[in-house]
Amino acid sequence: MPADFFAEARAREELGLAVFLNAGDPSLPVLTDLVALLDESDVDCLELAVPFPDSPTDGPVVRRSADRALARGVALRETLAFVATVRPTLKRLRIAVLADWSHSLRTVPPADYARAVADSGADALLAHGLPPRLRSAHHEALRSAGLPEVTTCYPASSPATVAEAAAHATGYLYLVARYGRSGAGSPEGGHAGLAPFVGSLRDLTASPIAVGFGVSTAEDLASVALSGADAAIVGSAGVAALERSLEAGSDPVDGYRSFAAALGRPATVRPKEDTRAHPKHRDRQDS
């Protein structure tokens, strides 16, 4: 059965919430306090990135954050050690590690990095920039390690890419709302316009569907909820709130608390027949 990262939100009939942060920004001791805040709040999942430079899919806010973290010497080893440290303190928060293949995983065999991430206590791995020739080995390594996988696709992805993402999304499927860099605004027509595509994904996967890119306000979350997705992923806007606090010399945890509270949690919008309970998915769910 796929891991359900957003079960508590679904039980409340609310949109799930995942947030993106770079490990090491803020510094790891402060990040420990921030993770505790997330665990105490209604945030369901922390997408914790191993910082890497010059990301082609990130805008200036996330790039500056990664640069600050890299300057503090945070890499894969430090990120996984951080996860191992905070994991025993968490009551409900899930952690999905995001690692760039070229910067963080390229020199490590898939079986080794999958085991290292699993052993840290992380709940899933999202591999950024994984070459197509290595995907089969990557999927197999995560299955062998018992580590759920986060996969990605775009509304404009080829049918083959969408099918592969849906088939291997055992953590959740990250639906990237638009092409371009993070922090550049909502897709044309708003996130609610993704509803037909979200509906088509329901026929391909029993895993949660989370929508990211251009999600920064309470209005954006409400629009994501109208798409029928299970969760929204908030990245650049939260990182920017931290950056403002750091620049002002104020407490970044308090700054993020205020930002997260302003997001709210809209009610979910479900089709009359939720395909996750459809008979065609029951074998997968019960396996």
PDB file of C-alpha atoms in Angstrom:
ATOM      1  CA  MET A   1       0.000   0.000   0.000  1.00  0.00           C
ATOM      2  CA  PRO A   2       1.415   3.458  -0.880  1.00  0.00           C
ATOM      3  CA  ALA A   3       2.485   5.597   2.069  1.00  0.00           C
ATOM      4  CA  ASP A   4      -0.203   8.164   2.851  1.00  0.00           C
ATOM      5  CA  PHE A   5       1.617  11.364   3.711  1.00  0.00           C
ATOM      6  CA  PHE A   6      -1.600  13.372   4.006  1.00  0.00           C
ATOM      7  CA  ALA A   7      -3.933  10.991   5.850  1.00  0.00           C
ATOM      8  CA  GLU A   8      -4.554  13.337   8.792  1.00  0.00           C
ATOM      9  CA  ALA A   9      -5.510  16.215   6.514  1.00  0.00           C
ATOM     10  CA  ARG A  10      -7.795  13.920   4.523  1.00  0.00           C
ATOM     11  CA  ALA A  11      -9.484  12.766   7.716  1.00  0.00           C
ATOM     12  CA  ARG A  12     -10.222  16.442   8.463  1.00  0.00           C
ATOM     13  CA  GLU A  13     -11.352  16.916   4.848  1.00  0.00           C
ATOM     14  CA  GLU A  14      -8.676  19.565   4.441  1.00  0.00           C
ATOM     15  CA  LEU A  15      -5.997  20.095   1.833  1.00  0.00           C
ATOM     16  CA  GLY A  16      -2.681  18.577   2.865  1.00  0.00           C
ATOM     17  CA  LEU A  17       0.374  20.811   3.134  1.00  0.00           C
ATOM     18  CA  ALA A  18       4.023  20.149   2.352  1.00  0.00           C
ATOM     19  CA  VAL A  19       6.714  22.807   2.656  1.00  0.00           C
ATOM     20  CA  PHE A  20      10.140  22.991   1.061  1.00  0.00           C
ATOM     21  CA  LEU A  21      13.300  24.008   2.917  1.00  0.00           C
ATOM     22  CA  ASN A  22      17.013  23.632   2.265  1.00  0.00           C
ATOM     23  CA  ALA A  23      18.897  21.711   4.943  1.00  0.00           C
ATOM     24  CA  GLY A  24      21.241  24.273   6.469  1.00  0.00           C
ATOM     25  CA  ASP A  25      19.128  27.371   5.843  1.00  0.00           C
ATOM     26  CA  PRO A  26      18.554  28.445   8.509  1.00  0.00           C
ATOM     27  CA  SER A  27      21.503  26.872  10.321  1.00  0.00           C
ATOM     28  CA  LEU A  28      20.904  23.316  11.489  1.00  0.00           C
ATOM     29  CA  PRO A  29      20.403  24.229  15.188  1.00  0.00           C
ATOM     30  CA  VAL A  30      17.741  26.789  14.205  1.00  0.00           C
ATOM     31  CA  LEU A  31      16.290  24.396  11.658  1.00  0.00           C
ATOM     32  CA  THR A  32      15.790  21.917  14.495  1.00  0.00           C
ATOM     33  CA  ASP A  33      13.486  24.420  16.194  1.00  0.00           C
ATOM     34  CA  LEU A  34      11.739  25.139  12.910  1.00  0.00           C
ATOM     35  CA  VAL A  35      11.087  21.436  12.299  1.00  0.00           C
ATOM     36  CA  ALA A  36       9.598  21.212  15.788  1.00  0.00           C
ATOM     37  CA  LEU A  37       7.269  24.083  14.854  1.00  0.00           C
ATOM     38  CA  LEU A  38       6.198  22.274  11.685  1.00  0.00           C
ATOM     39  CA  ASP A  39       5.540  19.107  13.668  1.00  0.00           C
ATOM     40  CA  GLU A  40       3.347  20.997  16.133  1.00  0.00           C
ATOM     41  CA  SER A  41       1.397  22.724  13.373  1.00  0.00           C
ATOM     42  CA  ASP A  42      -0.805  21.385  10.611  1.00  0.00           C
ATOM     43  CA  VAL A  43       2.079  20.905   8.162  1.00  0.00           C
ATOM     44  CA  ASP A  44       2.044  17.308   6.950  1.00  0.00           C
ATOM     45  CA  CYS A  45       5.381  16.989   5.189  1.00  0.00           C
ATOM     46  CA  LEU A  46       8.739  18.711   5.061  1.00  0.00           C
ATOM     47  CA  GLU A  47      10.433  18.413   1.681  1.00  0.00           C
ATOM     48  CA  LEU A  48      14.013  18.810   2.893  1.00  0.00           C
ATOM     49  CA  ALA A  49      16.524  19.484   0.133  1.00  0.00           C
ATOM     50  CA  VAL A  50      20.178  18.560   0.245  1.00  0.00           C
ATOM     51  CA  PRO A  51      21.480  21.960  -0.921  1.00  0.00           C
ATOM     52  CA  PHE A  52      22.993  22.123  -4.366  1.00  0.00           C
ATOM     53  CA  PRO A  53      24.128  25.065  -6.532  1.00  0.00           C
ATOM     54  CA  ASP A  54      22.746  26.531  -9.729  1.00  0.00           C
ATOM     55  CA  SER A  55      19.489  24.601  -9.847  1.00  0.00           C
ATOM     56  CA  PRO A  56      17.877  25.043 -13.282  1.00  0.00           C
ATOM     57  CA  THR A  57      14.376  24.762 -11.799  1.00  0.00           C
ATOM     58  CA  ASP A  58      14.776  27.139  -8.850  1.00  0.00           C
ATOM     59  CA  GLY A  59      14.378  30.880  -8.797  1.00  0.00           C
ATOM     60  CA  PRO A  60      16.665  33.362  -7.015  1.00  0.00           C
ATOM     61  CA  VAL A  61      15.102  32.945  -3.557  1.00  0.00           C
ATOM     62  CA  VAL A  62      15.730  29.200  -3.353  1.00  0.00           C
ATOM     63  CA  ARG A  63      19.126  29.566  -5.038  1.00  0.00           C
ATOM     64  CA  ARG A  64      20.254  32.085  -2.410  1.00  0.00           C
ATOM     65  CA  SER A  65      19.005  29.737   0.294  1.00  0.00           C
ATOM     66  CA  ALA A  66      20.992  26.839  -1.182  1.00  0.00           C
ATOM     67  CA  ASP A  67      24.100  29.001  -1.389  1.00  0.00           C
ATOM     68  CA  ARG A  68      23.779  29.966   2.285  1.00  0.00           C
ATOM     69  CA  ALA A  69      23.401  26.310   3.254  1.00  0.00           C
ATOM     70  CA  LEU A  70      26.351  25.234   1.106  1.00  0.00           C
ATOM     71  CA  ALA A  71      28.479  27.949   2.716  1.00  0.00           C
ATOM     72  CA  ARG A  72      27.693  26.282   6.058  1.00  0.00           C
ATOM     73  CA  GLY A  73      29.106  23.009   4.728  1.00  0.00           C
ATOM     74  CA  VAL A  74      25.816  21.134   4.545  1.00  0.00           C
ATOM     75  CA  ALA A  75      25.791  18.212   2.095  1.00  0.00           C
ATOM     76  CA  LEU A  76      24.165  14.773   1.907  1.00  0.00           C
ATOM     77  CA  ARG A  77      25.905  13.390   4.992  1.00  0.00           C
ATOM     78  CA  GLU A  78      24.984  16.383   7.144  1.00  0.00           C
ATOM     79  CA  THR A  79      21.405  16.384   5.878  1.00  0.00           C
ATOM     80  CA  LEU A  80      20.858  12.720   6.693  1.00  0.00           C
ATOM     81  CA  ALA A  81      22.523  13.136  10.091  1.00  0.00           C
ATOM     82  CA  PHE A  82      20.100  15.992  10.757  1.00  0.00           C
ATOM     83  CA  VAL A  83      17.122  13.824   9.811  1.00  0.00           C
ATOM     84  CA  ALA A  84      18.376  11.049  12.092  1.00  0.00           C
ATOM     85  CA  THR A  85      18.667  13.539  14.957  1.00  0.00           C
ATOM     86  CA  VAL A  86      15.197  15.076  14.644  1.00  0.00           C
ATOM     87  CA  ARG A  87      13.279  11.938  13.679  1.00  0.00           C
ATOM     88  CA  PRO A  88      12.886  10.566  17.252  1.00  0.00           C
ATOM     89  CA  THR A  89      11.420  13.915  18.358  1.00  0.00           C
ATOM     90  CA  LEU A  90       8.664  14.048  15.740  1.00  0.00           C
ATOM     91  CA  LYS A  91       5.068  13.111  16.465  1.00  0.00           C
ATOM     92  CA  ARG A  92       3.507  13.412  13.005  1.00  0.00           C
ATOM     93  CA  LEU A  93       5.630  15.327  10.494  1.00  0.00           C
ATOM     94  CA  ARG A  94       6.862  13.346   7.498  1.00  0.00           C
ATOM     95  CA  ILE A  95      10.209  14.177   5.889  1.00  0.00           C
ATOM     96  CA  ALA A  96      10.853  13.652   2.179  1.00  0.00           C
ATOM     97  CA  VAL A  97      14.515  14.177   1.290  1.00  0.00           C
ATOM     98  CA  LEU A  98      15.162  15.880  -2.047  1.00  0.00           C
ATOM     99  CA  ALA A  99      18.631  15.155  -3.456  1.00  0.00           C
ATOM    100  CA  ASP A 100      20.086  16.267  -6.763  1.00  0.00           C
ATOM    101  CA  TRP A 101      21.598  13.362  -8.674  1.00  0.00           C
ATOM    102  CA  SER A 102      24.509  15.264 -10.201  1.00  0.00           C
ATOM    103  CA  HIS A 103      25.568  17.068  -7.032  1.00  0.00           C
ATOM    104  CA  SER A 104      24.683  14.606  -4.264  1.00  0.00           C
ATOM    105  CA  LEU A 105      23.993  11.116  -5.626  1.00  0.00           C
ATOM    106  CA  ARG A 106      26.095  10.632  -8.754  1.00  0.00           C
ATOM    107  CA  THR A 107      29.103   9.056  -7.024  1.00  0.00           C
ATOM    108  CA  VAL A 108      27.036   6.766  -4.781  1.00  0.00           C
ATOM    109  CA  PRO A 109      25.530   3.460  -5.998  1.00  0.00           C
ATOM    110  CA  PRO A 110      21.701   3.541  -5.887  1.00  0.00           C
ATOM    111  CA  ALA A 111      21.526   0.729  -3.339  1.00  0.00           C
ATOM    112  CA  ASP A 112      23.869   2.653  -1.036  1.00  0.00           C
ATOM    113  CA  TYR A 113      22.116   6.022  -1.166  1.00  0.00           C
ATOM    114  CA  ALA A 114      18.695   4.383  -0.845  1.00  0.00           C
ATOM    115  CA  ARG A 115      19.816   2.530   2.271  1.00  0.00           C
ATOM    116  CA  ALA A 116      21.458   5.648   3.744  1.00  0.00           C
ATOM    117  CA  VAL A 117      18.291   7.715   3.285  1.00  0.00           C
ATOM    118  CA  ALA A 118      16.115   4.948   4.711  1.00  0.00           C
ATOM    119  CA  ASP A 119      18.432   4.454   7.690  1.00  0.00           C
ATOM    120  CA  SER A 120      18.260   8.180   8.512  1.00  0.00           C
ATOM    121  CA  GLY A 121      14.549   7.817   9.240  1.00  0.00           C
ATOM    122  CA  ALA A 122      13.430   9.839   6.232  1.00  0.00           C
ATOM    123  CA  ASP A 123      10.005   8.906   4.922  1.00  0.00           C
ATOM    124  CA  ALA A 124      10.762   9.210   1.205  1.00  0.00           C
ATOM    125  CA  LEU A 125      13.302  10.288  -1.401  1.00  0.00           C
ATOM    126  CA  LEU A 126      12.831  12.587  -4.371  1.00  0.00           C
ATOM    127  CA  ALA A 127      15.790  12.383  -6.763  1.00  0.00           C
ATOM    128  CA  HIS A 128      16.184  15.594  -8.765  1.00  0.00           C
ATOM    129  CA  GLY A 129      17.670  15.357 -12.249  1.00  0.00           C
ATOM    130  CA  LEU A 130      17.936  11.569 -12.332  1.00  0.00           C
ATOM    131  CA  PRO A 131      19.155  10.455 -15.787  1.00  0.00           C
ATOM    132  CA  PRO A 132      16.636   8.247 -17.626  1.00  0.00           C
ATOM    133  CA  ARG A 133      19.183   5.436 -18.017  1.00  0.00           C
ATOM    134  CA  LEU A 134      19.406   5.099 -14.223  1.00  0.00           C
ATOM    135  CA  ARG A 135      15.721   5.187 -13.351  1.00  0.00           C
ATOM    136  CA  SER A 136      15.203   1.432 -13.294  1.00  0.00           C
ATOM    137  CA  ALA A 137      18.124   0.922 -10.900  1.00  0.00           C
ATOM    138  CA  HIS A 138      16.903   3.817  -8.767  1.00  0.00           C
ATOM    139  CA  HIS A 139      13.359   2.459  -8.503  1.00  0.00           C
ATOM    140  CA  GLU A 140      14.636  -1.006  -7.643  1.00  0.00           C
ATOM    141  CA  ALA A 141      17.048   0.329  -5.004  1.00  0.00           C
ATOM    142  CA  LEU A 142      14.267   2.237  -3.248  1.00  0.00           C
ATOM    143  CA  ARG A 143      11.958  -0.780  -3.332  1.00  0.00           C
ATOM    144  CA  SER A 144      14.684  -2.986  -1.868  1.00  0.00           C
ATOM    145  CA  ALA A 145      15.355  -0.473   0.902  1.00  0.00           C
ATOM    146  CA  GLY A 146      11.642  -0.135   1.702  1.00  0.00           C
ATOM    147  CA  LEU A 147      11.938   3.590   1.016  1.00  0.00           C
ATOM    148  CA  PRO A 148       8.911   5.351  -0.492  1.00  0.00           C
ATOM    149  CA  GLU A 149       9.582   7.365  -3.625  1.00  0.00           C
ATOM    150  CA  VAL A 150       8.375  10.825  -4.616  1.00  0.00           C
ATOM    151  CA  THR A 151       8.094  11.222  -8.380  1.00  0.00           C
ATOM    152  CA  THR A 152       7.361  14.272 -10.513  1.00  0.00           C
ATOM    153  CA  CYS A 153       5.578  15.170 -13.702  1.00  0.00           C
ATOM    154  CA  TYR A 154       4.141  18.221 -15.452  1.00  0.00           C
ATOM    155  CA  PRO A 155       0.697  18.627 -17.028  1.00  0.00           C
ATOM    156  CA  ALA A 156       2.504  18.823 -20.379  1.00  0.00           C
ATOM    157  CA  SER A 157       4.687  15.743 -19.773  1.00  0.00           C
ATOM    158  CA  SER A 158       4.510  12.949 -22.316  1.00  0.00           C
ATOM    159  CA  PRO A 159       2.066  10.123 -21.571  1.00  0.00           C
ATOM    160  CA  ALA A 160       5.017   7.779 -21.007  1.00  0.00           C
ATOM    161  CA  THR A 161       6.588  10.146 -18.448  1.00  0.00           C
ATOM    162  CA  VAL A 162       3.259  10.573 -16.638  1.00  0.00           C
ATOM    163  CA  ALA A 163       2.691   6.826 -16.569  1.00  0.00           C
ATOM    164  CA  GLU A 164       6.169   6.175 -15.167  1.00  0.00           C
ATOM    165  CA  ALA A 165       5.768   8.856 -12.484  1.00  0.00           C
ATOM    166  CA  ALA A 166       2.396   7.442 -11.477  1.00  0.00           C
ATOM    167  CA  ALA A 167       3.651   3.858 -11.402  1.00  0.00           C
ATOM    168  CA  HIS A 168       6.543   4.607  -9.037  1.00  0.00           C
ATOM    169  CA  ALA A 169       4.982   7.238  -6.742  1.00  0.00           C
ATOM    170  CA  THR A 170       4.865   5.325  -3.484  1.00  0.00           C
ATOM    171  CA  GLY A 171       5.316   8.445  -1.328  1.00  0.00           C
ATOM    172  CA  TYR A 172       3.369  10.989  -3.341  1.00  0.00           C
ATOM    173  CA  LEU A 173       3.282  12.266  -6.892  1.00  0.00           C
ATOM    174  CA  TYR A 174       4.554  15.843  -7.163  1.00  0.00           C
ATOM    175  CA  LEU A 175       2.610  17.562  -9.926  1.00  0.00           C
ATOM    176  CA  VAL A 176       4.719  20.546 -10.999  1.00  0.00           C
ATOM    177  CA  ALA A 177       2.119  23.086 -12.029  1.00  0.00           C
ATOM    178  CA  ARG A 178       4.126  24.760 -14.774  1.00  0.00           C
ATOM    179  CA  TYR A 179       7.451  24.787 -16.541  1.00  0.00           C
ATOM    180  CA  GLY A 180      10.015  27.360 -15.450  1.00  0.00           C
ATOM    181  CA  ARG A 181      11.654  28.245 -12.181  1.00  0.00           C
ATOM    182  CA  SER A 182      10.177  28.174  -8.709  1.00  0.00           C
ATOM    183  CA  GLY A 183       8.836  31.408  -7.272  1.00  0.00           C
ATOM    184  CA  ALA A 184       7.664  32.786 -10.616  1.00  0.00           C
ATOM    185  CA  GLY A 185       3.908  32.748  -9.982  1.00  0.00           C
ATOM    186  CA  SER A 186       0.894  30.552 -10.628  1.00  0.00           C
ATOM    187  CA  PRO A 187       0.196  28.713 -13.871  1.00  0.00           C
ATOM    188  CA  GLU A 188      -2.011  30.385 -16.456  1.00  0.00           C
ATOM    189  CA  GLY A 189      -5.608  29.926 -15.378  1.00  0.00           C
ATOM    190  CA  GLY A 190      -4.629  29.204 -11.780  1.00  0.00           C
ATOM    191  CA  HIS A 191      -4.103  25.891 -10.047  1.00  0.00           C
ATOM    192  CA  ALA A 192      -7.812  25.061 -10.177  1.00  0.00           C
ATOM    193  CA  GLY A 193      -7.367  24.659 -13.922  1.00  0.00           C
ATOM    194  CA  LEU A 194      -5.319  21.522 -13.250  1.00  0.00           C
ATOM    195  CA  ALA A 195      -8.479  19.636 -12.227  1.00  0.00           C
ATOM    196  CA  PRO A 196      -8.818  17.615 -15.468  1.00  0.00           C
ATOM    197  CA  PHE A 197      -5.191  16.507 -15.296  1.00  0.00           C
ATOM    198  CA  VAL A 198      -5.450  15.646 -11.592  1.00  0.00           C
ATOM    199  CA  GLY A 199      -8.511  13.587 -12.439  1.00  0.00           C
ATOM    200  CA  SER A 200      -6.593  11.689 -15.111  1.00  0.00           C
ATOM    201  CA  LEU A 201      -3.799  10.965 -12.624  1.00  0.00           C
ATOM    202  CA  ARG A 202      -6.348   9.391 -10.281  1.00  0.00           C
ATOM    203  CA  ASP A 203      -6.822   6.661 -12.881  1.00  0.00           C
ATOM    204  CA  LEU A 204      -3.080   5.914 -12.809  1.00  0.00           C
ATOM    205  CA  THR A 205      -2.070   5.988  -9.156  1.00  0.00           C
ATOM    206  CA  ALA A 206      -3.469   5.310  -5.699  1.00  0.00           C
ATOM    207  CA  SER A 207      -0.838   7.595  -4.137  1.00  0.00           C
ATOM    208  CA  PRO A 208      -1.485  11.168  -3.003  1.00  0.00           C
ATOM    209  CA  ILE A 209      -1.100  13.947  -5.577  1.00  0.00           C
ATOM    210  CA  ALA A 210       0.593  17.141  -4.382  1.00  0.00           C
ATOM    211  CA  VAL A 211       0.703  20.311  -6.490  1.00  0.00           C
ATOM    212  CA  GLY A 212       3.643  22.703  -6.313  1.00  0.00           C
ATOM    213  CA  PHE A 213       5.132  25.765  -8.063  1.00  0.00           C
ATOM    214  CA  GLY A 214       3.416  29.109  -7.724  1.00  0.00           C
ATOM    215  CA  VAL A 215       1.775  28.201  -4.407  1.00  0.00           C
ATOM    216  CA  SER A 216       2.445  31.025  -1.974  1.00  0.00           C
ATOM    217  CA  THR A 217      -0.801  32.398  -0.505  1.00  0.00           C
ATOM    218  CA  ALA A 218      -4.054  31.263   1.068  1.00  0.00           C
ATOM    219  CA  GLU A 219      -5.733  32.004  -2.269  1.00  0.00           C
ATOM    220  CA  ASP A 220      -3.291  29.690  -4.046  1.00  0.00           C
ATOM    221  CA  LEU A 221      -4.025  26.889  -1.582  1.00  0.00           C
ATOM    222  CA  ALA A 222      -7.751  27.351  -2.169  1.00  0.00           C
ATOM    223  CA  SER A 223      -7.112  27.092  -5.910  1.00  0.00           C
ATOM    224  CA  VAL A 224      -5.082  23.899  -5.452  1.00  0.00           C
ATOM    225  CA  ALA A 225      -7.940  22.460  -3.397  1.00  0.00           C
ATOM    226  CA  LEU A 226     -10.318  23.155  -6.289  1.00  0.00           C
ATOM    227  CA  SER A 227      -8.065  21.071  -8.545  1.00  0.00           C
ATOM    228  CA  GLY A 228      -8.931  17.992  -6.479  1.00  0.00           C
ATOM    229  CA  ALA A 229      -5.304  17.404  -5.433  1.00  0.00           C
ATOM    230  CA  ASP A 230      -4.507  15.949  -2.022  1.00  0.00           C
ATOM    231  CA  ALA A 231      -1.949  18.563  -1.024  1.00  0.00           C
ATOM    232  CA  ALA A 232      -0.143  21.759  -1.919  1.00  0.00           C
ATOM    233  CA  ILE A 233       3.627  22.237  -1.782  1.00  0.00           C
ATOM    234  CA  VAL A 234       4.835  25.662  -0.665  1.00  0.00           C
ATOM    235  CA  GLY A 235       8.452  26.480  -1.403  1.00  0.00           C
ATOM    236  CA  SER A 236       9.845  29.857  -2.414  1.00  0.00           C
ATOM    237  CA  ALA A 237       7.363  31.944  -0.423  1.00  0.00           C
ATOM    238  CA  GLY A 238       8.286  30.222   2.837  1.00  0.00           C
ATOM    239  CA  VAL A 239      11.998  30.420   2.066  1.00  0.00           C
ATOM    240  CA  ALA A 240      11.543  34.131   1.362  1.00  0.00           C
ATOM    241  CA  ALA A 241       9.860  34.594   4.752  1.00  0.00           C
ATOM    242  CA  LEU A 242      12.889  32.999   6.402  1.00  0.00           C
ATOM    243  CA  GLU A 243      15.238  35.172   4.376  1.00  0.00           C
ATOM    244  CA  ARG A 244      13.432  38.334   5.448  1.00  0.00           C
ATOM    245  CA  SER A 245      13.746  37.325   9.101  1.00  0.00           C
ATOM    246  CA  LEU A 246      17.444  36.556   8.721  1.00  0.00           C
ATOM    247  CA  GLU A 247      18.084  39.888   7.011  1.00  0.00           C
ATOM    248  CA  ALA A 248      16.163  41.751   9.719  1.00  0.00           C
ATOM    249  CA  GLY A 249      18.003  39.938  12.512  1.00  0.00           C
ATOM    250  CA  SER A 250      14.713  38.592  13.881  1.00  0.00           C
ATOM    251  CA  ASP A 251      13.811  35.036  14.871  1.00  0.00           C
ATOM    252  CA  PRO A 252      13.304  33.022  11.662  1.00  0.00           C
ATOM    253  CA  VAL A 253      11.128  30.482  13.492  1.00  0.00           C
ATOM    254  CA  ASP A 254       8.718  33.234  14.540  1.00  0.00           C
ATOM    255  CA  GLY A 255       8.804  34.615  11.008  1.00  0.00           C
ATOM    256  CA  TYR A 256       7.924  31.258   9.522  1.00  0.00           C
ATOM    257  CA  ARG A 257       5.204  30.690  12.139  1.00  0.00           C
ATOM    258  CA  SER A 258       3.460  33.874  11.015  1.00  0.00           C
ATOM    259  CA  PHE A 259       3.845  32.956   7.350  1.00  0.00           C
ATOM    260  CA  ALA A 260       2.442  29.441   7.816  1.00  0.00           C
ATOM    261  CA  ALA A 261      -0.492  30.648   9.907  1.00  0.00           C
ATOM    262  CA  ALA A 262      -1.530  33.038   7.143  1.00  0.00           C
ATOM    263  CA  LEU A 263      -1.796  30.195   4.628  1.00  0.00           C
ATOM    264  CA  GLY A 264      -4.797  28.546   6.278  1.00  0.00           C
ATOM    265  CA  ARG A 265      -6.070  25.122   5.231  1.00  0.00           C
ATOM    266  CA  PRO A 266      -8.942  25.011   2.725  1.00  0.00           C
ATOM    267  CA  ALA A 267     -11.400  22.139   2.532  1.00  0.00           C
ATOM    268  CA  THR A 268     -10.694  19.504  -0.071  1.00  0.00           C
ATOM    269  CA  VAL A 269     -12.780  19.042  -3.177  1.00  0.00           C
ATOM    270  CA  ARG A 270     -13.445  15.411  -4.043  1.00  0.00           C
ATOM    271  CA  PRO A 271     -15.144  13.954  -7.097  1.00  0.00           C
ATOM    272  CA  LYS A 272     -18.298  11.920  -6.439  1.00  0.00           C
ATOM    273  CA  GLU A 273     -16.264   8.740  -6.881  1.00  0.00           C
ATOM    274  CA  ASP A 274     -12.802   9.022  -5.307  1.00  0.00           C
ATOM    275  CA  THR A 275     -10.664   6.785  -7.502  1.00  0.00           C
ATOM    276  CA  ARG A 276      -8.418   5.844  -4.599  1.00  0.00           C
ATOM    277  CA  ALA A 277     -11.301   3.659  -3.409  1.00  0.00           C
ATOM    278  CA  HIS A 278     -12.118   2.451  -6.921  1.00  0.00           C
ATOM    279  CA  PRO A 279     -11.965  -1.347  -7.390  1.00  0.00           C
ATOM    280  CA  LYS A 280      -9.242  -0.978 -10.034  1.00  0.00           C
ATOM    281  CA  HIS A 281      -6.929   0.359  -7.285  1.00  0.00           C
ATOM    282  CA  ARG A 282      -7.805  -1.997  -4.459  1.00  0.00           C
ATOM    283  CA  ASP A 283      -5.246  -4.624  -5.337  1.00  0.00           C
ATOM    284  CA  ARG A 284      -2.510  -2.010  -5.268  1.00  0.00           C
ATOM    285  CA  GLN A 285      -3.739  -0.500  -2.026  1.00  0.00           C
ATOM    286  CA  ASP A 286      -4.034  -3.819  -0.232  1.00  0.00           C
ATOM    287  CA  SER A 287      -0.722  -5.244  -1.426  1.00  0.00           C
TER     288      SER A 287
END
